[in-house]
XYZ file of C-alpha atoms in Angstrom:
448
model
C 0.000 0.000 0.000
C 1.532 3.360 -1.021
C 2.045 6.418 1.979
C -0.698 8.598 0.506
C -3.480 5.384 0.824
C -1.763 4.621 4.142
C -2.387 8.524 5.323
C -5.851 8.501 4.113
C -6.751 5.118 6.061
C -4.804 6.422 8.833
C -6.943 9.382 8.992
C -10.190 7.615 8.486
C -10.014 5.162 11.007
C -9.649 8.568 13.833
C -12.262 10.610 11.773
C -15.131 10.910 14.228
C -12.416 10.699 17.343
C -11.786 14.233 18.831
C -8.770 12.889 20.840
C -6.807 12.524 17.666
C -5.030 15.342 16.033
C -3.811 15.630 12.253
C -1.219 19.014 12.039
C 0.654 20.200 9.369
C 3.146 22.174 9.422
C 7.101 22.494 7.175
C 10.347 21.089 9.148
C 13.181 22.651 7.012
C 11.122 23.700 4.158
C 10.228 20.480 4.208
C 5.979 20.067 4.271
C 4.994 17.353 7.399
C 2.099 16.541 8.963
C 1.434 15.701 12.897
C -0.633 12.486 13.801
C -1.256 11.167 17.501
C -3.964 11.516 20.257
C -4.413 14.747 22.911
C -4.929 12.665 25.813
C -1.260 10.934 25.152
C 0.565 14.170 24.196
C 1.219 17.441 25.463
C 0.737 18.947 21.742
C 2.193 22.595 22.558
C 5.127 21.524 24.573
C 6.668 19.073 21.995
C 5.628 21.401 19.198
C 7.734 24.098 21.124
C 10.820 21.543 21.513
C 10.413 20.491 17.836
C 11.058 24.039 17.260
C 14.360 24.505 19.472
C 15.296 21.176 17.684
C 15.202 22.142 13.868
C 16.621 25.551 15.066
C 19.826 23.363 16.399
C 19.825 21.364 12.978
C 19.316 24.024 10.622
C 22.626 25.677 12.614
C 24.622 22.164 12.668
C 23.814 21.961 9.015
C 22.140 18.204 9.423
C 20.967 16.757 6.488
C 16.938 15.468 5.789
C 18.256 12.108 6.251
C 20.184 13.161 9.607
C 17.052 15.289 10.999
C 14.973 12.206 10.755
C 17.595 9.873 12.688
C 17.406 11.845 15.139
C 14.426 12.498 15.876
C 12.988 8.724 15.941
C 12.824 5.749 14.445
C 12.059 6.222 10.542
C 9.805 3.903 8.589
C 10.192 4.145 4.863
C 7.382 0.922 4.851
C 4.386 0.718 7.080
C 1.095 -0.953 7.805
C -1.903 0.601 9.046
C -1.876 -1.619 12.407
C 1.637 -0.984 13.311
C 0.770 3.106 12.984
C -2.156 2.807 15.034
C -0.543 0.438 17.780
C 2.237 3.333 17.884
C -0.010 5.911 18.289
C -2.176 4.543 21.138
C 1.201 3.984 23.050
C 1.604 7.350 22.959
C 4.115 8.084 20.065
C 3.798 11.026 17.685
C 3.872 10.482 14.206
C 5.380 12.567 12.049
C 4.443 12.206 8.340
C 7.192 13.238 5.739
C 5.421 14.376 2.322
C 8.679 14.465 0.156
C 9.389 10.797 0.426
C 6.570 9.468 2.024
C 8.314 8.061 5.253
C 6.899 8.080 8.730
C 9.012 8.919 11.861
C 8.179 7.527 14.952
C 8.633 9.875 17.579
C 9.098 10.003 21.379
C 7.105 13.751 22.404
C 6.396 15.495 25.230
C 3.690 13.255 27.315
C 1.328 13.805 29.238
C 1.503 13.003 33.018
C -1.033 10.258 33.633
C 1.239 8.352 36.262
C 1.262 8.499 40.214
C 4.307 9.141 41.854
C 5.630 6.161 43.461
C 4.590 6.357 47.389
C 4.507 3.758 49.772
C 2.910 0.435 49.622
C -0.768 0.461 50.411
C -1.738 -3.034 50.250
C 1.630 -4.655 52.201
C 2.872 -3.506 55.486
C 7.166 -3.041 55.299
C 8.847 -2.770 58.837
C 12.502 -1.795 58.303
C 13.090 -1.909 54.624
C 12.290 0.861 51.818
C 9.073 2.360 51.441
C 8.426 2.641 47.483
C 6.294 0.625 45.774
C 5.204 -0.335 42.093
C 3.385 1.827 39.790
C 1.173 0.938 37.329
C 3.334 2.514 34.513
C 5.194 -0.678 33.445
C 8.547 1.235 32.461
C 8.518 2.974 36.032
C 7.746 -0.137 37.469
C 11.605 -2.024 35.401
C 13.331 1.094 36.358
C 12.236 1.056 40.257
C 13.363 -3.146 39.961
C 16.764 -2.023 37.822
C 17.586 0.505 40.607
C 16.657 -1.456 43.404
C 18.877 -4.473 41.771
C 21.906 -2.695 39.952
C 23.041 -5.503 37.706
C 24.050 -6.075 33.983
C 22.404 -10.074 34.769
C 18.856 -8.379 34.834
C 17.410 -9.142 31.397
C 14.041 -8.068 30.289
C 11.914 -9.312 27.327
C 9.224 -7.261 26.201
C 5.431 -8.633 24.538
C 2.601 -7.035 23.160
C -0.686 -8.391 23.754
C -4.062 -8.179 21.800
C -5.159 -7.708 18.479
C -7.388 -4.672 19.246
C -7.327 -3.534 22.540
C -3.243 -3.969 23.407
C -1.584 -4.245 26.554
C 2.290 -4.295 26.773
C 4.024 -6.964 29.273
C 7.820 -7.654 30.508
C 9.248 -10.312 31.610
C 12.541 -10.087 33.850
C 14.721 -12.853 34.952
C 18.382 -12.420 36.661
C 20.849 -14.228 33.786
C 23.254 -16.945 35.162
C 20.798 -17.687 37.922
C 17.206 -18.344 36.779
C 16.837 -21.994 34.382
C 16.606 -20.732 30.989
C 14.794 -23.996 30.495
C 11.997 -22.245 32.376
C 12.256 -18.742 31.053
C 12.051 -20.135 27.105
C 8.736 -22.214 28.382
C 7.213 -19.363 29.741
C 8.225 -16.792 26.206
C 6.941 -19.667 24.475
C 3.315 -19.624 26.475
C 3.135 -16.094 25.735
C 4.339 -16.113 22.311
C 1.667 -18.469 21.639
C -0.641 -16.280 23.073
C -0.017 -12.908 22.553
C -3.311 -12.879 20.735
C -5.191 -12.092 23.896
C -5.615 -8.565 25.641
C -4.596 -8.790 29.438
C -7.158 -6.559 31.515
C -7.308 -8.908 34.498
C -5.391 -11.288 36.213
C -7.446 -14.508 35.338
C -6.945 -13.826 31.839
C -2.860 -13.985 32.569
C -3.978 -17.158 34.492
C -6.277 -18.777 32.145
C -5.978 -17.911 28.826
C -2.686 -16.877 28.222
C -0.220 -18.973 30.953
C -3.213 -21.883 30.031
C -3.371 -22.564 33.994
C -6.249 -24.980 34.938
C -9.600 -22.437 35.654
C -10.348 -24.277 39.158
C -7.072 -23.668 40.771
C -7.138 -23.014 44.309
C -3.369 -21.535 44.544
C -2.484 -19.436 41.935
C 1.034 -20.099 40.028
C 2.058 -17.247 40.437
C 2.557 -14.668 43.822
C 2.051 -10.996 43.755
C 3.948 -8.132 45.331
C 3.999 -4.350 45.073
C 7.171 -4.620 47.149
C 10.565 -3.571 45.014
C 12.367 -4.974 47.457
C 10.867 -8.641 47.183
C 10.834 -8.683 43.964
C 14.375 -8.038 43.673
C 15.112 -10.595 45.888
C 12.724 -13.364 43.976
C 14.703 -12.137 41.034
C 18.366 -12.988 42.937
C 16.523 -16.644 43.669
C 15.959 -17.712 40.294
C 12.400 -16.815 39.534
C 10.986 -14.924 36.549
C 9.073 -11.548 36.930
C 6.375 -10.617 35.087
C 4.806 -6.718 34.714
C 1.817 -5.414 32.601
C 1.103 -2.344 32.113
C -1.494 -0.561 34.440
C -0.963 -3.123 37.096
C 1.182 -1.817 40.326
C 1.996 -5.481 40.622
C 5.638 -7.902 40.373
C 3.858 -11.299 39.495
C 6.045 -13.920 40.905
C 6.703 -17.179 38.887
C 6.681 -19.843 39.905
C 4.651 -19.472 42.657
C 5.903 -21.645 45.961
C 4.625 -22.680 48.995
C 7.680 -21.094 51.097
C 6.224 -17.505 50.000
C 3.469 -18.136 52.698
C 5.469 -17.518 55.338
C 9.147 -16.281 54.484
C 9.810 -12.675 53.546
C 12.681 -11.012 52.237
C 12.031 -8.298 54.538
C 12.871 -11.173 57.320
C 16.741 -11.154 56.999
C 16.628 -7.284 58.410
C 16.300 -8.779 61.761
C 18.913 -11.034 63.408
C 18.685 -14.947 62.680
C 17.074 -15.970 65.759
C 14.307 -13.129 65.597
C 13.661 -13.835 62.105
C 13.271 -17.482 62.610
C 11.044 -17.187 65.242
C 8.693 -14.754 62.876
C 8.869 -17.262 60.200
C 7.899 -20.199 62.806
C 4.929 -18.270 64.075
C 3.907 -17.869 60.883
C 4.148 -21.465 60.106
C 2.231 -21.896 63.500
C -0.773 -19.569 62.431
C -1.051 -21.517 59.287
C -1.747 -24.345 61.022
C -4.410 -22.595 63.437
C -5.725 -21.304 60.716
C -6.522 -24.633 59.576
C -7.834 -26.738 62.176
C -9.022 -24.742 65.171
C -12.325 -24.246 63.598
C -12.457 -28.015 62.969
C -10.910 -29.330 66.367
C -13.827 -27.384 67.976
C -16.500 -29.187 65.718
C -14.378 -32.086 66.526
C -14.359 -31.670 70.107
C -17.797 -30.291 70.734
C -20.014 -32.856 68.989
C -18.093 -36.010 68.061
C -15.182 -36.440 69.537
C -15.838 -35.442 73.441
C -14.140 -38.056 75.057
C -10.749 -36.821 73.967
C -11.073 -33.918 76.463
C -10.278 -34.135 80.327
C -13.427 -34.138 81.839
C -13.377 -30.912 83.586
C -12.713 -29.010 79.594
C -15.889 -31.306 78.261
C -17.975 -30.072 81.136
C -16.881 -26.366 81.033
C -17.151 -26.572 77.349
C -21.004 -28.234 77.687
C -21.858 -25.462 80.124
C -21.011 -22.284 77.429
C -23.463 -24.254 75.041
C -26.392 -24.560 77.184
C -29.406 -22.957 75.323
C -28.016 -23.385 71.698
C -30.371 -24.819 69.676
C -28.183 -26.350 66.916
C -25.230 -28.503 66.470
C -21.543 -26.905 66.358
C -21.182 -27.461 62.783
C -24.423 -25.149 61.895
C -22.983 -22.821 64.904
C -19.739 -22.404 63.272
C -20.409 -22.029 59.711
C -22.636 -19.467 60.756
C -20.416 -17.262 62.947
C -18.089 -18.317 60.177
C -20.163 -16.301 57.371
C -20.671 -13.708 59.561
C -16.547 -12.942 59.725
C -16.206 -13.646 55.954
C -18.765 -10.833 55.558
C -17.381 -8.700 57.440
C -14.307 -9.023 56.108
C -14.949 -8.389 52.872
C -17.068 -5.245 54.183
C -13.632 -3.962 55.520
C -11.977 -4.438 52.401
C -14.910 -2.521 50.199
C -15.744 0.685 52.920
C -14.346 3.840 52.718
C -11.224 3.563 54.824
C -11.946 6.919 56.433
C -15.053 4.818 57.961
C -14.314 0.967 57.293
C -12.471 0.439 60.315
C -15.082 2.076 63.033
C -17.979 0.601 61.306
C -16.154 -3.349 61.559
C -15.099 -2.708 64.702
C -18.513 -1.574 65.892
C -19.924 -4.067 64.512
C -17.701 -6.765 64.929
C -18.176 -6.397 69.163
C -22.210 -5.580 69.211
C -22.396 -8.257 66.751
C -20.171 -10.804 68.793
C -22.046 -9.608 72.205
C -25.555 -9.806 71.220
C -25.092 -13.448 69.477
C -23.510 -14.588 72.654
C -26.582 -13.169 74.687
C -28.861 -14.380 72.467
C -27.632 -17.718 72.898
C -26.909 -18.486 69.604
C -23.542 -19.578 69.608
C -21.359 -20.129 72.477
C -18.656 -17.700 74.017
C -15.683 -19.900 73.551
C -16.573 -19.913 69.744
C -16.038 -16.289 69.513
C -12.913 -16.997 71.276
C -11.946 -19.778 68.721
C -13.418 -17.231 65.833
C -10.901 -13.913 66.765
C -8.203 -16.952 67.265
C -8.592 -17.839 63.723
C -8.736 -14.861 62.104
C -5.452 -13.464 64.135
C -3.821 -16.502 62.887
C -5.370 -16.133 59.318
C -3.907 -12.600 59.449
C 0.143 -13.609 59.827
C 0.375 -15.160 56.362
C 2.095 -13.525 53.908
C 0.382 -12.244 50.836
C -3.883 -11.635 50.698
C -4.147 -13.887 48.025
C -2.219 -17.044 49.905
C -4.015 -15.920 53.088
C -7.796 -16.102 51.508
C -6.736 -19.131 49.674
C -6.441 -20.453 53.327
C -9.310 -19.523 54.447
C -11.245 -21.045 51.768
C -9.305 -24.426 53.004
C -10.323 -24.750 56.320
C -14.019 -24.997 55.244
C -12.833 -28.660 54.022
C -11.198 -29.553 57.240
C -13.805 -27.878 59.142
C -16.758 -30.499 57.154
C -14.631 -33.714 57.703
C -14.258 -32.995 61.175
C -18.447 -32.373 61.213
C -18.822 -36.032 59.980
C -15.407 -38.145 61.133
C -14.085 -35.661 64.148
C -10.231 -36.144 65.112
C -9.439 -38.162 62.163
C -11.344 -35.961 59.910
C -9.431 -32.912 60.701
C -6.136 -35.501 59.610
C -7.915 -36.818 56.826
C -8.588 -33.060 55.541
C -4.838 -31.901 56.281
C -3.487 -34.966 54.043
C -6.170 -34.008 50.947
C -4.591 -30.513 51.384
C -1.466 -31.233 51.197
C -1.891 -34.152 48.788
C -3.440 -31.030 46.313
C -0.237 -29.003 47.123
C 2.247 -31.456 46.728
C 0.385 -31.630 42.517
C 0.741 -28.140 41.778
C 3.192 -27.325 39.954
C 4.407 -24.243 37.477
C 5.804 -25.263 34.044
C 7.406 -28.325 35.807
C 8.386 -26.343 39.154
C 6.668 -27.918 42.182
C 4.782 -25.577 44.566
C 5.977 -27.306 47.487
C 9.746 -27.532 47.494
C 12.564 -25.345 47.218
C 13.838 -23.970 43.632
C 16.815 -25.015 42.010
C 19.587 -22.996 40.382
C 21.143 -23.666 36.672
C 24.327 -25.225 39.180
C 21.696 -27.400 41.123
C 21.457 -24.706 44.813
C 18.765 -24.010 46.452
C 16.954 -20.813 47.689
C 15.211 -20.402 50.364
């Protein structure tokens, strides 16, 4: 297709979109004409540098040829796609009318980015306080200056035919498998097809991941500082654009509980963080199940004096413990997820509130018992220690399993539903990396 058909579709596809703007105007005698999109460009302030710049070249004596170098990258052949995909990125166009050529140019943009600020969503106690943004090249620059090394490589993709979203991948050369990295480039490359506006799609469609998975392949962090140090272990990163996220691959069980963030304290304290994480985990699990357990099937395991004390706080209740806890159970997940969606200037009064008249009244109401509560704010303390929201509601969809097979087999139950849940772990795995073990450098050491 000649330039002058490529200019007209060009300008046809943008003809009834105000945000686009067609300008021409002579560069060295030389006639030109202006294409990209208001919203993406500050028009008058690279207009005004374009000026300052031909000034400089007309006084250097630069060639046509010389101009165009250095302004961008010049396209003697185009397609219509590859000109449009340009210009949505945010690159002007500049449209030479001599010899039909297009230069693709870097302007003046428009500032539609945050400045980085603090993590909102993780807590950091004695480490750096920046966080990702959800400009994708802010977001490789934060990493490259938080890890200063040649080793960091970064592969870039475009995805989506239409509707195009731009993704990284980062991995720390003579450290990460490249057996792993070319299986992952290869998923994407097969996939690239596919527009990434959520993080099931990455899941899903794109990395192919099965749609029922429980524990996600992958971790999340908005945490520099982690991700640098996943990076230094042998894992791959992996940023789109307009996400303030570093997605983790592979995603492993040992993320649960360890943090980088950890080794800022001395050994012993940071072991015994990383054990009372471990320990919450496994509260998490079965408290709500050894009370089920205990209370209706199993009572005989108890001293007598605990069965009887236990038997006195559930005088009055009208239902069995499993009904009891699922109940008060719902009741937590809801409010919860109420914390999560209120305005934070009045989430935390209005949980709190409600979290204690709530808790009184049911206990004076006799409708559950006041050790439950007890075993309810034990759980969700616990619940609260593990690293990560996603790993941490992943749990607490878990101990719903535990919680039924201790309903209908007590004591053993609560074993029976600990082996299915770690039988399930121990088959997850990410492009053959297991999600429970440690992860293995090209020279065969292990990170943890």
């Amino acid at each position: 297709m000649g330039m002058s058909a490529l200019l007209r579709q060009l300008s046809s596809e943008f003809s009834d979109d105000d945000d686009f703007f067609y300008v021409q105007e002579a560069i060295v005698n030389v006639p030109v004409v202006y294409f990209g999109l208001h919203s993406l460009i500050d028009l008058a302030h690279t207009r005004l540098n374009l000026q300052i710049f031909f000034e400089a070249a007309v006084q250097s004596n630069l060639t046509l040829e010389q101009l165009k170098n250095d302004l961008g990258e010049v396209w003697e052949e185009a397609e219509v796609n590859d000109l449009i995909l340009k210009m949505v990125q945010g690159k002007l166009l500049i449209f030479f009318e001599n010899d039909e050529s297009f230069v693709i140019m870097n302007p003046a943009a428009k500032s539609l980015d945050r400045a980085i600020a603090p993590p909102v969503n993780e807590n950091i106690f004695l480490g750096p306080l920046d966080a990702f943004t959800e400009d994708i090249h802010s977001n490789i620059g934060i990493l490259r200056k938080q890890l200063q090394s040649e080793r960091v490589k970064t592969k870039s993709f475009f995805s989506g035919n239409e509707d195009h979203s731009k993704l990284a991948l980062l991995y720390y050369s003579g450290v990460t498998d490249m057996n792993f990295i070319q299986k992952m480039t290869d998923q994407i490359e097969k996939n690239k097809h596919i527009a990434i506006h959520n993080l099931q799609q990455l899941s899903r469609q794109m990395m192919e991941f099965p749609s029922w998975l429980m524990i996600s392949k992958f971790n999340q962090t908005e945490l520099p500082q982690e991700a640098a140090a996943f990076l230094k272990q042998g894992r791959a990163i992996v940023f789109i654009d307009r996400f303030p996220l570093a997605l983790i691959f592979p995603g492993m069980f040992v993320d649960v509980f360890c943090l980088n963030n950890d080794r800022n304290f001395p050994l012993p304290l940071m072991l015994f963080l990383r054990t009372l994480r471990l320990f919450g985990i496994w509260l998490t699990m079965i408290l709500p199940g050894l009370y089920v357990a205990f209370v209706s099937v199993n009572p005989e395991v108890l001293r007598i004096e605990m069965a009887l004390s236990i038997a006195e706080t559930r005088i009055g209740i009208p239902y069995p413990a499993f009904i009891e806890m699922m109940f008060i159970l719902i009741i937590l997940e809801l409010t919860i997820e109420a914390a999560i969606r209120l305005p934070k200037n009045i989430g935390v009064t209005v949980t709190m509130v409600g979290g204690i008249i709530l808790g009184q009244a049911v206990v004076q109401a006799k409708l559950v018992s006041s050790l439950l509560i007890i075993i309810l704010a034990a759980t969700t303390i616990a619940n609260s220690t593990i690293v990560g929201m996603q790993q941490s509601l992943a749990l607490r969809v878990s101990k719903y399993i535990v919680l039924v097979m201790a309903a209908v087999f007590g004591v053993l139950g609560i074993l029976e539903g600990m082996v299915f849940i770690c039988a399930y772990l121990a088959s997850v795995e990410t492009f053959g990396v297991p999600y429970i073990g440690l992860l293995k450098s090209k020279d065969g050491s292990k990170y943890g």
